[in-house]
Short mmCIF file of C-alpha atoms in Angstrom, two decimals:
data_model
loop_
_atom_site.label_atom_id
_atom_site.label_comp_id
_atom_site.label_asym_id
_atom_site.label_seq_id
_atom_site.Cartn_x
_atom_site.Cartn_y
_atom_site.Cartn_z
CA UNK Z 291 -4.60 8.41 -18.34
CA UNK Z 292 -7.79 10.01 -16.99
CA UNK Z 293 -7.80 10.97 -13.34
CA UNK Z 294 -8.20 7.95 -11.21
CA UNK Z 295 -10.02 9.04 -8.09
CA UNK Z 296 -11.53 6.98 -5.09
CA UNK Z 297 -15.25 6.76 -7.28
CA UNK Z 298 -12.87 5.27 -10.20
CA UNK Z 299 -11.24 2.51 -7.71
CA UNK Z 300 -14.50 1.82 -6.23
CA UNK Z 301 -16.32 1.34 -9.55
CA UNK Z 302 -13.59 -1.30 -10.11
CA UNK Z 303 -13.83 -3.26 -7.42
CA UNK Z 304 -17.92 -3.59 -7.75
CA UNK Z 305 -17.15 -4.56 -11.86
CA UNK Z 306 -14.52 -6.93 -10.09
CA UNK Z 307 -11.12 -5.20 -12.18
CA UNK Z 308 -8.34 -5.63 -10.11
CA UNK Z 309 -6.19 -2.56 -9.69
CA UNK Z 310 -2.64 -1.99 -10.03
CA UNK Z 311 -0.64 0.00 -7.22
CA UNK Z 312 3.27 0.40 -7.00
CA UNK Z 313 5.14 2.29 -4.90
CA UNK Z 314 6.91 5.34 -6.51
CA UNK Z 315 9.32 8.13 -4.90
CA UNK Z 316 10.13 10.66 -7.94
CA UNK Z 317 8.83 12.47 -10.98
CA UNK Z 318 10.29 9.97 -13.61
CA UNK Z 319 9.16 6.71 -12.50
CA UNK Z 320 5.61 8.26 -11.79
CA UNK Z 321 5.63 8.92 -15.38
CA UNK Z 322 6.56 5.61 -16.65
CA UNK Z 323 4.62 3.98 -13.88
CA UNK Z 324 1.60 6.30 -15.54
CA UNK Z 325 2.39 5.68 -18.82
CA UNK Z 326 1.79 2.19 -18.24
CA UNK Z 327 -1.70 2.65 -16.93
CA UNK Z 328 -0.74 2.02 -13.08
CA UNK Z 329 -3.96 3.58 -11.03
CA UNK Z 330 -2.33 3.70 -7.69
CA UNK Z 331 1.20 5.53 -6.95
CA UNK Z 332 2.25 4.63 -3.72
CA UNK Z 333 4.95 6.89 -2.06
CA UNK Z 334 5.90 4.09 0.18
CA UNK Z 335 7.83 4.67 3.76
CA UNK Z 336 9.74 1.87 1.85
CA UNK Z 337 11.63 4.88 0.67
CA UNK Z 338 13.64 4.39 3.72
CA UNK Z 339 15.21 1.05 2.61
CA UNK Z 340 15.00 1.23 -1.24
CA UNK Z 341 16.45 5.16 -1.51
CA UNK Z 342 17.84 5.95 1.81
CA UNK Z 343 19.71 2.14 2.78
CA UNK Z 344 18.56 1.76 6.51
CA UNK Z 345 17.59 -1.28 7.69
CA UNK Z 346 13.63 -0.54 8.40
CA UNK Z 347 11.34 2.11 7.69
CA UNK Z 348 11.63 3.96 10.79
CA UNK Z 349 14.14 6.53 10.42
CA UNK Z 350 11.78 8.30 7.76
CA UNK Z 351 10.39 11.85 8.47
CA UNK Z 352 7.64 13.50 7.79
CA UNK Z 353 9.69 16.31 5.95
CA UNK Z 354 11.56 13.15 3.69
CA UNK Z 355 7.60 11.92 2.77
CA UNK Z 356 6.65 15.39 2.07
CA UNK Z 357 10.00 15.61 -0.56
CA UNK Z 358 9.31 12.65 -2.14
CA UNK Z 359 5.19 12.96 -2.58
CA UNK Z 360 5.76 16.80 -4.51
CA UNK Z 361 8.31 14.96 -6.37
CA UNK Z 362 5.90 11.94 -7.67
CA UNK Z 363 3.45 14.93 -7.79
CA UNK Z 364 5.08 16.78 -10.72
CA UNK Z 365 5.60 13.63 -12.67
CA UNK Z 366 2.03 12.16 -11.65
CA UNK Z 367 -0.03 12.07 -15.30
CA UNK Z 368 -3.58 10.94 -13.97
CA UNK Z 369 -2.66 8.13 -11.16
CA UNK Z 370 -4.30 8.60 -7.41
CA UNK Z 371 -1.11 9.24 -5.19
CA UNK Z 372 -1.35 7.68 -1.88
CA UNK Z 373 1.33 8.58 0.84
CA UNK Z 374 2.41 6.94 4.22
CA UNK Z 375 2.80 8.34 7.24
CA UNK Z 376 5.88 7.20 8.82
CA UNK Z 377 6.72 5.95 12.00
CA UNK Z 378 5.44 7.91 15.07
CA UNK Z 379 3.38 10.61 12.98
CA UNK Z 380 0.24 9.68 13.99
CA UNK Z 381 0.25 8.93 17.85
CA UNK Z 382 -1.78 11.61 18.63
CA UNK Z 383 -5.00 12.96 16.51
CA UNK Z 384 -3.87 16.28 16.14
CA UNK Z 385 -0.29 15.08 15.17
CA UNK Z 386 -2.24 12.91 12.66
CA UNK Z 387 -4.07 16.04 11.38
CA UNK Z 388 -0.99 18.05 11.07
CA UNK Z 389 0.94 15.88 9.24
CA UNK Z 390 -1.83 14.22 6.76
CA UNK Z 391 -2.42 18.16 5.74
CA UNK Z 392 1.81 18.28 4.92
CA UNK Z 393 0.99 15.33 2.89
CA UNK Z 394 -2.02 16.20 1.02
CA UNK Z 395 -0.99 20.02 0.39
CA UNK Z 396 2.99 18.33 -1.16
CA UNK Z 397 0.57 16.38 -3.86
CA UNK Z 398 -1.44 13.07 -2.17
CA UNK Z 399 -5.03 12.01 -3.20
CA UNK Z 400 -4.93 9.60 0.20
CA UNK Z 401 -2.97 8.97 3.13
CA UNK Z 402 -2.24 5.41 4.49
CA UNK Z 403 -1.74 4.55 8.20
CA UNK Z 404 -0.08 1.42 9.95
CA UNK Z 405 -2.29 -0.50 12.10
CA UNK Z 406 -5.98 -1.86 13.39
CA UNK Z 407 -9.11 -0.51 15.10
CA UNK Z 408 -7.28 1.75 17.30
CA UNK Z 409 -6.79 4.36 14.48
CA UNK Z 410 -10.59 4.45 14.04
CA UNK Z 411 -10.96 7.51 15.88
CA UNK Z 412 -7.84 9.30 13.73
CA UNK Z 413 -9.48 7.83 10.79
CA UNK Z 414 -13.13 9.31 11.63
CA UNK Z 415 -11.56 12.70 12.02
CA UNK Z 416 -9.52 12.63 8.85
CA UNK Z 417 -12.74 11.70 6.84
CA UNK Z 418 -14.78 14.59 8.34
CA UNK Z 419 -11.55 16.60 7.18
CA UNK Z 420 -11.69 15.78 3.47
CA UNK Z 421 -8.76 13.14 3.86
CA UNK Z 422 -9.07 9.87 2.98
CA UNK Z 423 -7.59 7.02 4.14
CA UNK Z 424 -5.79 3.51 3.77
CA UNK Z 425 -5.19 1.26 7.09
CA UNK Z 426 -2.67 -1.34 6.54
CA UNK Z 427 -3.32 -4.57 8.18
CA UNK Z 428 -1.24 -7.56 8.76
CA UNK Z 429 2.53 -7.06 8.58
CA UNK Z 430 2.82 -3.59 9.73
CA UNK Z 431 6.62 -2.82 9.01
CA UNK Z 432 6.91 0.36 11.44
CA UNK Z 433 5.85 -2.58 13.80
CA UNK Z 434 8.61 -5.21 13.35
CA UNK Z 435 10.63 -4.54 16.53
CA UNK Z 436 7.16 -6.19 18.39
CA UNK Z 437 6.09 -8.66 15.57
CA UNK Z 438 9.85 -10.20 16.28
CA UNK Z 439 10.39 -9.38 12.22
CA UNK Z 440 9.29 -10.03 9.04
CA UNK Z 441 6.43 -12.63 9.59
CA UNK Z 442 3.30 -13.20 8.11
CA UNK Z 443 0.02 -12.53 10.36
CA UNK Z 444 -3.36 -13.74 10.67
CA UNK Z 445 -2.41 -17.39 10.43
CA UNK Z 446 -3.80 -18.41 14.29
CA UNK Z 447 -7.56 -18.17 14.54
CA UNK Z 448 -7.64 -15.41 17.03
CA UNK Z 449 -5.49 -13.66 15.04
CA UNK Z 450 -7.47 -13.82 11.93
CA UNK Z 451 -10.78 -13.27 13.51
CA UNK Z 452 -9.65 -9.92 15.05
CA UNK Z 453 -7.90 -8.47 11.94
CA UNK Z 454 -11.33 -9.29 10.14
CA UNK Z 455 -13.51 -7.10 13.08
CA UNK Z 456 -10.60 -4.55 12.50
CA UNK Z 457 -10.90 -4.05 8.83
CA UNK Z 458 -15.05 -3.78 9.25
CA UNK Z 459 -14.35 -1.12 12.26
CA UNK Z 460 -12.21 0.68 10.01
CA UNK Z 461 -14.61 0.48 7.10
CA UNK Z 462 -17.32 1.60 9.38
CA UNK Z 463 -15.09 4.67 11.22
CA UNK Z 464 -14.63 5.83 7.38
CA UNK Z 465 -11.61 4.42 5.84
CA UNK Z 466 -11.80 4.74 2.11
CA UNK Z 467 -9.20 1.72 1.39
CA UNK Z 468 -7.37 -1.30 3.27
CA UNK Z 469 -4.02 -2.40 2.15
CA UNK Z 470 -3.08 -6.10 4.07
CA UNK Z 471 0.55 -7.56 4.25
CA UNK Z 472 1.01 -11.08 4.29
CA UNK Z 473 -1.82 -12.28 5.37
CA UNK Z 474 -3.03 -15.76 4.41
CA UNK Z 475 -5.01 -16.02 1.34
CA UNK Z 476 -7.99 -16.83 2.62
CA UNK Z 477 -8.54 -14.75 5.31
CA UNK Z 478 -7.26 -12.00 2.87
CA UNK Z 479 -10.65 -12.79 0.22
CA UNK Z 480 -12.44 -13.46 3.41
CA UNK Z 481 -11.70 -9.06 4.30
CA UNK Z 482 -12.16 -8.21 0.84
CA UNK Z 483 -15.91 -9.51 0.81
CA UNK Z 484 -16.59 -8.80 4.15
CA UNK Z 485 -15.76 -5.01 3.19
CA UNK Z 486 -17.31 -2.27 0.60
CA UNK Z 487 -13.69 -0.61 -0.03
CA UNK Z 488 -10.95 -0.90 -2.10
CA UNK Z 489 -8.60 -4.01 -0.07
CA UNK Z 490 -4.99 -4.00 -1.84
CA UNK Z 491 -2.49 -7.12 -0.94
CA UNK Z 492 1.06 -7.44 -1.26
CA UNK Z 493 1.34 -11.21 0.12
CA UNK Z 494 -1.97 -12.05 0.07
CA UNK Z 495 -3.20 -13.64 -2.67
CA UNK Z 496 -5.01 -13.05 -5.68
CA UNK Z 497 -8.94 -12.50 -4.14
CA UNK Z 498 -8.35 -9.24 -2.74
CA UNK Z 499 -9.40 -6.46 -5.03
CA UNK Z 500 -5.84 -5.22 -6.44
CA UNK Z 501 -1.87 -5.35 -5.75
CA UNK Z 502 0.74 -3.76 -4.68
CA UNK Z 503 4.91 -4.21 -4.90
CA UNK Z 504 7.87 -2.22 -4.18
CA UNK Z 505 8.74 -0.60 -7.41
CA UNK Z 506 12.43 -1.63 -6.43
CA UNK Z 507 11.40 -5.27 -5.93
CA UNK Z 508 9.41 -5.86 -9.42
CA UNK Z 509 12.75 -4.68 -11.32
CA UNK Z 510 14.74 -6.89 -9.46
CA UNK Z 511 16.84 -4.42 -7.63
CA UNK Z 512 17.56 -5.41 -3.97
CA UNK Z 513 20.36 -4.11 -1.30
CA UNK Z 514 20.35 -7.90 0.01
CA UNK Z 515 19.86 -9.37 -2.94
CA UNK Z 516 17.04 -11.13 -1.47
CA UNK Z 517 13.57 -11.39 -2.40
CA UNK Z 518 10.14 -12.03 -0.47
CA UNK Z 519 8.56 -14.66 -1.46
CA UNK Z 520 5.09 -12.51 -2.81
CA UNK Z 521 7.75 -10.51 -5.32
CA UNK Z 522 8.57 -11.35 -8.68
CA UNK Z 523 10.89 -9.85 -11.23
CA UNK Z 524 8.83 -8.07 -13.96
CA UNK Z 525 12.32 -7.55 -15.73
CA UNK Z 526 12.46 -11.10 -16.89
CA UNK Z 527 12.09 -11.37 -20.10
CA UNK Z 528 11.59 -7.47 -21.23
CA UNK Z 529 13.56 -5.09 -23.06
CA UNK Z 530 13.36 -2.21 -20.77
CA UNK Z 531 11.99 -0.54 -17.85
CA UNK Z 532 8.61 0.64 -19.26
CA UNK Z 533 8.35 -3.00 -20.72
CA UNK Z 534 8.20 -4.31 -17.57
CA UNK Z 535 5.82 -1.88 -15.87
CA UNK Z 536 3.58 -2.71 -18.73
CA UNK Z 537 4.09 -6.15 -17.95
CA UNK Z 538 2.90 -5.84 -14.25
CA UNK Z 539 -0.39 -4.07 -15.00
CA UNK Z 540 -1.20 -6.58 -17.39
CA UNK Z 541 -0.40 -9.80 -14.93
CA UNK Z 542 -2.36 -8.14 -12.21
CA UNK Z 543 -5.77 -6.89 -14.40
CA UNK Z 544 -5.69 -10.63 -15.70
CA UNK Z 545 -5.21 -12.47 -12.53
CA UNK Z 546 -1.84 -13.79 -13.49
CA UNK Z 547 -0.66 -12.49 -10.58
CA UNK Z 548 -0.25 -13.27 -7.60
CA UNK Z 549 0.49 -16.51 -8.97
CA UNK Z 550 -0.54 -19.50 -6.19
CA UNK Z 551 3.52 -19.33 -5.33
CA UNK Z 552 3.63 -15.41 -3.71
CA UNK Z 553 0.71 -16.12 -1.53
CA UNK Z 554 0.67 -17.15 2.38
CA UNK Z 555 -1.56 -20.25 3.52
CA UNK Z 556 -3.43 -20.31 7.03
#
């Protein structure tokens, strides 16, 4: 595929394409995952669960992103690579500068920090830089021990209100994408109008401006052998692997999914 850049995702959102992000950890599936004209590669903190078994994303270090983002790097045919910055990276700005340059010098287009309008300042700075970045809303999963688990967010009014202000601070402070988790479906389309940038959902609906799943998840490979509710197996009803990736980019770009089942209401 041609070089997807942030001018190529923008362009889509204003001509109202949806794009197609999954998370990816190593040079084969970033081929496949290219082959089947994903945009976005996503080398998720996710790795944590999916590759390395623990129980949450926290145990991840900067050192395991690094690995994994050279590794999506060399198999990488044309998608925009965004990485995460794992738990406790970014406290401080000049941690944050530090370790977004490890990440962008291993191979990323984009970093993506967990969040709200307290990273604007971190996010300013980056931006001057020559980094861009993604601020995920809503279920922040480096967060769980204080959101009491796995819940979806923005449902109360006060809630919902403040995550919208949040997403138009960050949009003003610089950030070059949004990514929200679980977050109702309306207030999701609400954010994605209210904003100029990219906004990605995984459990939010189909209004947003493109989606995002586990890699894992969309084969239908789980530790637990349980599924959220805003996954669903891309494996049904293919042949192979690159069957179903194909099958993923082609629900998404037609608005097949997120079918009215994976999404959140208020």
């Amino acid at each position: 595929m041609p070089q997807i850049t942030l001018t190529t995702l923008q362009s889509l959102k204003l001509k109202g394409e949806k794009i197609t992000m999954l998370t990816c950890y190593d040079a084969t599936f970033a081929h496949a995952a290219c082959t089947a004209g994903v945009e976005v590669l996503l080398v998720g903190d996710s790795l944590g669960m999916v590759l390395q078994g623990h129980d949450s994303t926290l145990p991840v270090t900067v050192a395991d992103m690094a690995y994994h983002v050279a590794s999506v790097k060399r198999g990488n045919q044309g998608a925009f690579i965004v990485a995460d910055l794992p738990f406790m990276a970014y406290s401080t700005c000049e941690q944050t500068l530090a370790n977004c340059a490890l990440l962008m010098q291993a191979g990323a287009h984009m970093v993506k920090l967990e969040g709200a309008a307290w990273l604007a300042e971190s996010v300013r700075l980056l931006a001057e830089r020559g980094i861009p970045a993604c601020v995920h809303l809503g279920l922040t999963p480096q967060s769980v021990n204080i959101l009491g688990g796995y819940k979806v967010q923005g449902r109360q009014d006060i809630q919902a209100r403040q995550m919208r202000a949040d997403a138009i601070a960050l949009e003003q402070a610089g950030a070059a994408m949004l990514l929200l988790e679980c977050v109702p479906v309306e207030l999701a389309a609400d954010i994605a109008q209210a904003v100029k940038i990219p906004v990605i959902g995984i459990g939010a609906g189909s209004a947003v401006d493109g989606q995002v799943l586990v890699l894992h998840d969309m084969l239908g490979l789980s530790l637990s052998g349980r599924m959220p509710r805003f996954v669903k197996n891309f494996m049904t009803g293919q042949p192979d692997i690159q069957g179903a990736l194909g099958a993923y980019v082609t629900a998404v770009k037609a608005v097949e999914f997120p079918a009215p089942e994976h999404g959140f209401a208020s």
